[in-house]
Short mmCIF file of C-alpha atoms in Angstrom, two decimals:
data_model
loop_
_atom_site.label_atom_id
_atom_site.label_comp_id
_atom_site.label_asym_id
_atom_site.label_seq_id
_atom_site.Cartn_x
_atom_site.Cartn_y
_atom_site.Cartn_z
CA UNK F 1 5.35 11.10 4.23
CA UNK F 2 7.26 13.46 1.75
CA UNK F 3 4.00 14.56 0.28
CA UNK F 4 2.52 15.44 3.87
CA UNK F 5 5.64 17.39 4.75
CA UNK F 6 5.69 19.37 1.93
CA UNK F 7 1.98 20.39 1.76
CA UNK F 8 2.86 21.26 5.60
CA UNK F 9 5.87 23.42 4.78
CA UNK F 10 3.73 24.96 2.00
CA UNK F 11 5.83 23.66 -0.77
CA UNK F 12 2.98 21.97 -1.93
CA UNK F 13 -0.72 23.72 -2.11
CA UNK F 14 -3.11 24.30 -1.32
CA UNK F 15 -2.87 23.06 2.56
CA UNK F 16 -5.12 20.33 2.67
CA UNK F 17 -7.66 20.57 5.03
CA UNK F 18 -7.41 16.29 6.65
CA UNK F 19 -5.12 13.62 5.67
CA UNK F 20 -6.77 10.57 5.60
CA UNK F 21 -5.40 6.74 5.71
CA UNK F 22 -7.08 3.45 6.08
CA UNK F 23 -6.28 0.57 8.74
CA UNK F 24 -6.41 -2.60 7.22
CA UNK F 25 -6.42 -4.27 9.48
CA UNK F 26 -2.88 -5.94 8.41
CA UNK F 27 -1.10 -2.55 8.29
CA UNK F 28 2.99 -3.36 8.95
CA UNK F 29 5.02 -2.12 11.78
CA UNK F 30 6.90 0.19 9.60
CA UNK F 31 3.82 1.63 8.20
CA UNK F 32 2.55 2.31 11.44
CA UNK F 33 6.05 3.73 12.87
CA UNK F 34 5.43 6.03 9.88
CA UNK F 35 2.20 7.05 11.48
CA UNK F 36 3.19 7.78 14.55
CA UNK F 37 6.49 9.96 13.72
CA UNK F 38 3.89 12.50 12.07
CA UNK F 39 1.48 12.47 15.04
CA UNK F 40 4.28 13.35 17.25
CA UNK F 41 4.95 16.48 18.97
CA UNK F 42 8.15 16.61 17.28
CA UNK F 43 6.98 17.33 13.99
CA UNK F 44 4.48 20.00 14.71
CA UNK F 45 1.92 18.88 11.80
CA UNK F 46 -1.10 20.82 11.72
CA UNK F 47 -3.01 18.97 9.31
CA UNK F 48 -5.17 16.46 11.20
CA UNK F 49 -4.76 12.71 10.36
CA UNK F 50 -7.71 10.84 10.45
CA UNK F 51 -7.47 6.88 10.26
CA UNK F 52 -10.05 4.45 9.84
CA UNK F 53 -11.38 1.85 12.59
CA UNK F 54 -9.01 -1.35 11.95
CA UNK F 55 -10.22 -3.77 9.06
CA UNK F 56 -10.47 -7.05 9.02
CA UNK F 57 -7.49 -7.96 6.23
CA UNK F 58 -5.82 -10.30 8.36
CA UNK F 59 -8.58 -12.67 10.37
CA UNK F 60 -10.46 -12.66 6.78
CA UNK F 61 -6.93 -13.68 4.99
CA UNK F 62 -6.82 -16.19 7.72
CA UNK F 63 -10.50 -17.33 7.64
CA UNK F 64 -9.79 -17.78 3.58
CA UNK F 65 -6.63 -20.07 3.85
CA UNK F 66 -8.59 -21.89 6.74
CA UNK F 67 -11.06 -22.86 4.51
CA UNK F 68 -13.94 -21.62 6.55
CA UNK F 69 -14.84 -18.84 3.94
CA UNK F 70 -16.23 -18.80 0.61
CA UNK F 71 -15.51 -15.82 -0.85
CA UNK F 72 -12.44 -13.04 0.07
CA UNK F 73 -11.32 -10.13 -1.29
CA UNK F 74 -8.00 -11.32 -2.36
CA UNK F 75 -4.28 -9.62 -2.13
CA UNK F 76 -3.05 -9.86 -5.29
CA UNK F 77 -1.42 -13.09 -4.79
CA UNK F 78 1.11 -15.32 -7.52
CA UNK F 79 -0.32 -18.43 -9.20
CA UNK F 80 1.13 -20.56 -11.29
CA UNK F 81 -1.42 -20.90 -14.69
CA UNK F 82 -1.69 -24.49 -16.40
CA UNK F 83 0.30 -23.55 -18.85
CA UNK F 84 3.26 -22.66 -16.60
CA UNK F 85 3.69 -18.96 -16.72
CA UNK F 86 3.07 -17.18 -14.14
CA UNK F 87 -0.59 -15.39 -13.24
CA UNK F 88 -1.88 -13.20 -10.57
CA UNK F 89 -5.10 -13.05 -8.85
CA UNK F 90 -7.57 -10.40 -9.31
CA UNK F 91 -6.88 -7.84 -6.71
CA UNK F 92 -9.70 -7.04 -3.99
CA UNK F 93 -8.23 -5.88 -1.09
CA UNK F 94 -7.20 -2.65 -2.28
CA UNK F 95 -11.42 -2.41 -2.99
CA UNK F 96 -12.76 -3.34 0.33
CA UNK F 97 -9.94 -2.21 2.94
CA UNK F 98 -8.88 0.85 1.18
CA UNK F 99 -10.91 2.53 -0.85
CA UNK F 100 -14.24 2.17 0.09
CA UNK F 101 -13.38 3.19 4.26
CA UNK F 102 -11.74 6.24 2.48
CA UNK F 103 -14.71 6.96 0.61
CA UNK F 104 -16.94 6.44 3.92
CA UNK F 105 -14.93 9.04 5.33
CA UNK F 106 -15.22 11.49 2.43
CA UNK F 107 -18.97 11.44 2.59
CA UNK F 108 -18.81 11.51 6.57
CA UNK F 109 -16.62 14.86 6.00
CA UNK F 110 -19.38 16.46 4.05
CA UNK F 111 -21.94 15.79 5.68
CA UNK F 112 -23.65 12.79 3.80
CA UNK F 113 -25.57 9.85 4.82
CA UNK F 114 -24.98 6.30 3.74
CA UNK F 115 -28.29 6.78 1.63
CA UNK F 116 -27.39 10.84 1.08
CA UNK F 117 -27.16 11.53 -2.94
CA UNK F 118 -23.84 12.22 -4.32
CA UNK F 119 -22.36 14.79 -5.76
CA UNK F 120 -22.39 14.84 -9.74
CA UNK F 121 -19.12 16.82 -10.63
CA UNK F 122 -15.62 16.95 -8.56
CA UNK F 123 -15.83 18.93 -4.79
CA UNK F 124 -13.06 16.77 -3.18
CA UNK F 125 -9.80 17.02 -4.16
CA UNK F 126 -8.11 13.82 -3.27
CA UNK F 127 -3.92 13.90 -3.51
CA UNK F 128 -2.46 10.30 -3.81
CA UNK F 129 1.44 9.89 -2.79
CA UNK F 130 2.24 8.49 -6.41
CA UNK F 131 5.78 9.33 -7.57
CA UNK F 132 7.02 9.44 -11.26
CA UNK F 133 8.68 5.75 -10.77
CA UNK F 134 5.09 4.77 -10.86
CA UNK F 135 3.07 7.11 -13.41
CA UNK F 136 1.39 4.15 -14.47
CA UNK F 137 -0.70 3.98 -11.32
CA UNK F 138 -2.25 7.59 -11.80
CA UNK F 139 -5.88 6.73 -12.32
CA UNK F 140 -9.30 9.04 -12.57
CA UNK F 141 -11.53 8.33 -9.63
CA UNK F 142 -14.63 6.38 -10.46
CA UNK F 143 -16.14 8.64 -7.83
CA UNK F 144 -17.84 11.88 -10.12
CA UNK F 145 -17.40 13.90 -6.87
CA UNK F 146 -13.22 13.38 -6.27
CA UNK F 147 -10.96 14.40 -8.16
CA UNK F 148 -7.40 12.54 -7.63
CA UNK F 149 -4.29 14.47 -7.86
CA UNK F 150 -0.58 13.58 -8.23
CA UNK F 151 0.88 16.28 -6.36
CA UNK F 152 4.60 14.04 -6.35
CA UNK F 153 3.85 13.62 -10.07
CA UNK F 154 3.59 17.02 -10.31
CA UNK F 155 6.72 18.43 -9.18
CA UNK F 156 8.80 15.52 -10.74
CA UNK F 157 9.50 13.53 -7.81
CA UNK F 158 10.76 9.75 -7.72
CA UNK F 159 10.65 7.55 -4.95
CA UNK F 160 14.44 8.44 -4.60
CA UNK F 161 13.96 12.37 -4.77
CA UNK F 162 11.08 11.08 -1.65
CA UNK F 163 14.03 9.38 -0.12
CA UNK F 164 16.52 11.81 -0.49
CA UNK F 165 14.31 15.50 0.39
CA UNK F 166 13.58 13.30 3.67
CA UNK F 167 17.34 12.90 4.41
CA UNK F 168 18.35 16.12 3.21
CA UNK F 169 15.22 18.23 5.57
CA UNK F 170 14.79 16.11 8.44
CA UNK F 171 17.24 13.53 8.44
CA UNK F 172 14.84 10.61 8.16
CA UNK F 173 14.93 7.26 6.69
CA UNK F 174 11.46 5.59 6.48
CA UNK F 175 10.22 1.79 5.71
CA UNK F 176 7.73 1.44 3.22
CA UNK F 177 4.10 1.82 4.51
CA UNK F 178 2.14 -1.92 3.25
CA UNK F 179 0.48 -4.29 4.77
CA UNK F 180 2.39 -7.37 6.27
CA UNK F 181 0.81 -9.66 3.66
CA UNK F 182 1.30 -7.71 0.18
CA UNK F 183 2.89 -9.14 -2.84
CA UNK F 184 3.76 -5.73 -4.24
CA UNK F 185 7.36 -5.99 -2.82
CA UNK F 186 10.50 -5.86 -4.34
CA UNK F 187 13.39 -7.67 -3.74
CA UNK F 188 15.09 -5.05 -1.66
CA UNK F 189 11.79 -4.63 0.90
CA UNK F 190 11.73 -8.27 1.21
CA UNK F 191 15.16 -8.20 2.73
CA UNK F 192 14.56 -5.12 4.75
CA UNK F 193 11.40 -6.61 6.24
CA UNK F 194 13.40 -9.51 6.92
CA UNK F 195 16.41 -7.60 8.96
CA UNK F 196 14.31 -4.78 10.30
CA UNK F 197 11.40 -6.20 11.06
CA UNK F 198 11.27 -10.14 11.46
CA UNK F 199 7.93 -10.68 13.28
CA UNK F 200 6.21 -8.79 10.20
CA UNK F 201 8.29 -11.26 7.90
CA UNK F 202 7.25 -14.05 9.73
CA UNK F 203 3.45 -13.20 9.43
CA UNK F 204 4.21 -13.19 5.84
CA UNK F 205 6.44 -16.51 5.43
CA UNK F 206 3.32 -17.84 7.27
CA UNK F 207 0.54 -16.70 5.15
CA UNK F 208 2.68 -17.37 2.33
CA UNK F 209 2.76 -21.37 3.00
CA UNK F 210 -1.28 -21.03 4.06
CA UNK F 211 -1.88 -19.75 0.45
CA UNK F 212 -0.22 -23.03 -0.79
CA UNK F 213 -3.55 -24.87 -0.11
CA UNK F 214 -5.23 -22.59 -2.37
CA UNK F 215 -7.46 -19.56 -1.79
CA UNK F 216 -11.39 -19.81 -2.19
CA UNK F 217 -12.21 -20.53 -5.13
CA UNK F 218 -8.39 -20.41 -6.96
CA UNK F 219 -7.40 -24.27 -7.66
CA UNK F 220 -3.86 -23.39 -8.13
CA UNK F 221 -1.50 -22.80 -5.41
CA UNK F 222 -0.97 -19.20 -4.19
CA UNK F 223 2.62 -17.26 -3.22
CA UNK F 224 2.98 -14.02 -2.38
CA UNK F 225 6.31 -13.88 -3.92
CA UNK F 226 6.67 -13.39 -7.98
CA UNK F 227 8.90 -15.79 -8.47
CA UNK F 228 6.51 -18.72 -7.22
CA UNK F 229 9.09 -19.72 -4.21
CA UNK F 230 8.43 -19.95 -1.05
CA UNK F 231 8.96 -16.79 0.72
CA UNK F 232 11.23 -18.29 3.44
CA UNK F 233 13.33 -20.51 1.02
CA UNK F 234 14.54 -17.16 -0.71
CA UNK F 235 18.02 -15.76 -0.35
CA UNK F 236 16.82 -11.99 -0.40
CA UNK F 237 20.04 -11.20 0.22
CA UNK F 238 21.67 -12.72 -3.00
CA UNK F 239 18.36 -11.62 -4.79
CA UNK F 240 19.32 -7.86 -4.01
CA UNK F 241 23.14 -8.45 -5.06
CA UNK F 242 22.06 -9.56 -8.11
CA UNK F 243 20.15 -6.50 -8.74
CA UNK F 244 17.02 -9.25 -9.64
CA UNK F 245 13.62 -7.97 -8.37
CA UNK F 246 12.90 -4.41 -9.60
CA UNK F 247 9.80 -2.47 -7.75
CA UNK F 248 8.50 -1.24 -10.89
CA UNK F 249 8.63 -3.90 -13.19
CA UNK F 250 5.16 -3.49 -14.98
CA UNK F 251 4.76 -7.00 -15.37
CA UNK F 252 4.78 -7.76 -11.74
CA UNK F 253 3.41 -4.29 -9.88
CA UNK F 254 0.36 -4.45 -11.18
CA UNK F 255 -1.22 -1.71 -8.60
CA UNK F 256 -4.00 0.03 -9.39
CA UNK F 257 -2.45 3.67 -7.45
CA UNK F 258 -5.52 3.45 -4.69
CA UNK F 259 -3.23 2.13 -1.59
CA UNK F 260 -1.76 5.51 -1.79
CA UNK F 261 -2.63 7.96 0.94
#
């Protein structure tokens, strides 16, 4: 949201000419409260915001645990390995409800066909909201013809200058944008999708104990919380007061910087 703001103020450039985001299909209320508060009159935004048809993230996470799948492209979900320590599952989510509706859209904006050659060298510019908290996610897209750029990066901004320029200009404090079933949560988003939003918490307590019976083709049993708990078993809010659960640990965020928008 701070990114969009600023390239709408002009404090950012040049003015980008459509913001786009992807519907997973499992977006969370607060990422979709997000959405909205820019769409609204209110805020006057003149860049249009384009957002995919819904995906299919949740009935195929549901299908998986269900056993009537095969294959699914898996959130990056917690396993304990044979040897005891703790694993993660290759991530393909991000892949299939992220990036590749985002790069549908690119080619729709200029013009290309499914089948339409692409171009060889950079003529998109693609910004990603990355912040300097989380450098390590800056990536070059695999795409010849989009070029990503860390606009946040750029000007030196953590998540907590994001946090407080929102505050300071508009007077806004804003959830996290996720899906309902993501690992990639800290300690302190745990709890505040447990007090803020509780139906979102209880989609994710619930595909938390599905993933216990395995995913397709993982033998080991599946959490969506680091510490290989159950998600509803944990005290979040002792987990917070003892400062245990850090958002950028590099051994536990392992995201690739694509969920970004």
């Amino acid at each position: 949201m701070t990114m969009f703001l600023m390239a709408e103020r002009g404090l950012i450039g040049p003015k980008p000419d459509y913001s786009f985001t992807s519907d997973t299909g499992d977006e969370s209320t607060g990422a979709m409260e997000n959405l909205a508060l820019l769409r609204s009159p209110n805020m006057g935004a003149t860049i249009p915001i384009i957002m995919s048809e819904p995906g299919g993230l949740a009935d195929d996470f549901d299908m998986a645990t269900a056993g009537f799948v095969d294959r699914f492209s898996n959130p990056p979900l917690f396993i304990r390995n044979d040897d005891g320590t703790r694993g993660i599952l290759a991530r393909g989510c991000t892949r299939d409800y992220k990036v590749r509706p985002g790069n549908r859209q690119v080619r729709k904006l200029l013009g290309l066909g499914p089948h339409s050659k692409l171009p060889t060298t950079p003529v998109v510019e693609q910004w990603l909201g990355i912040t300097t908290d989380e450098s390590h996610r800056m990536a070059i897209n695999p795409q010849p013809h989009i070029y990503n750029r860390h606009p946040l990066v750029e000007i030196g901004f953590s998540y907590a200058d994001c946090e407080n320029w929102l505050w300071r200009e508009y007077e806004l404090r804003v959830p996290s944008s996720g899906c309902k079933r993501c690992p990639f949560r800290d300690n302190a988003e745990w709890l505040s999708m447990q007090r803020n939003y509780p139906d979102d918490f209880e989609v994710a307590c619930q595909a938390d104990e599905a993933a216990r019976d395995g995913m397709p083709g993982v033998r080991q049993p599946a959490y969506l919380h680091d510490s290989l708990r159950p998600l509803r078993s944990i005290d979040f809010e002792a987990e917070v007061a003892a400062r245990r659960g850090g958002l950028f640990d590099p051994n536990v965020n392992l995201c690739g910087g694509e969920c970004g928008t």
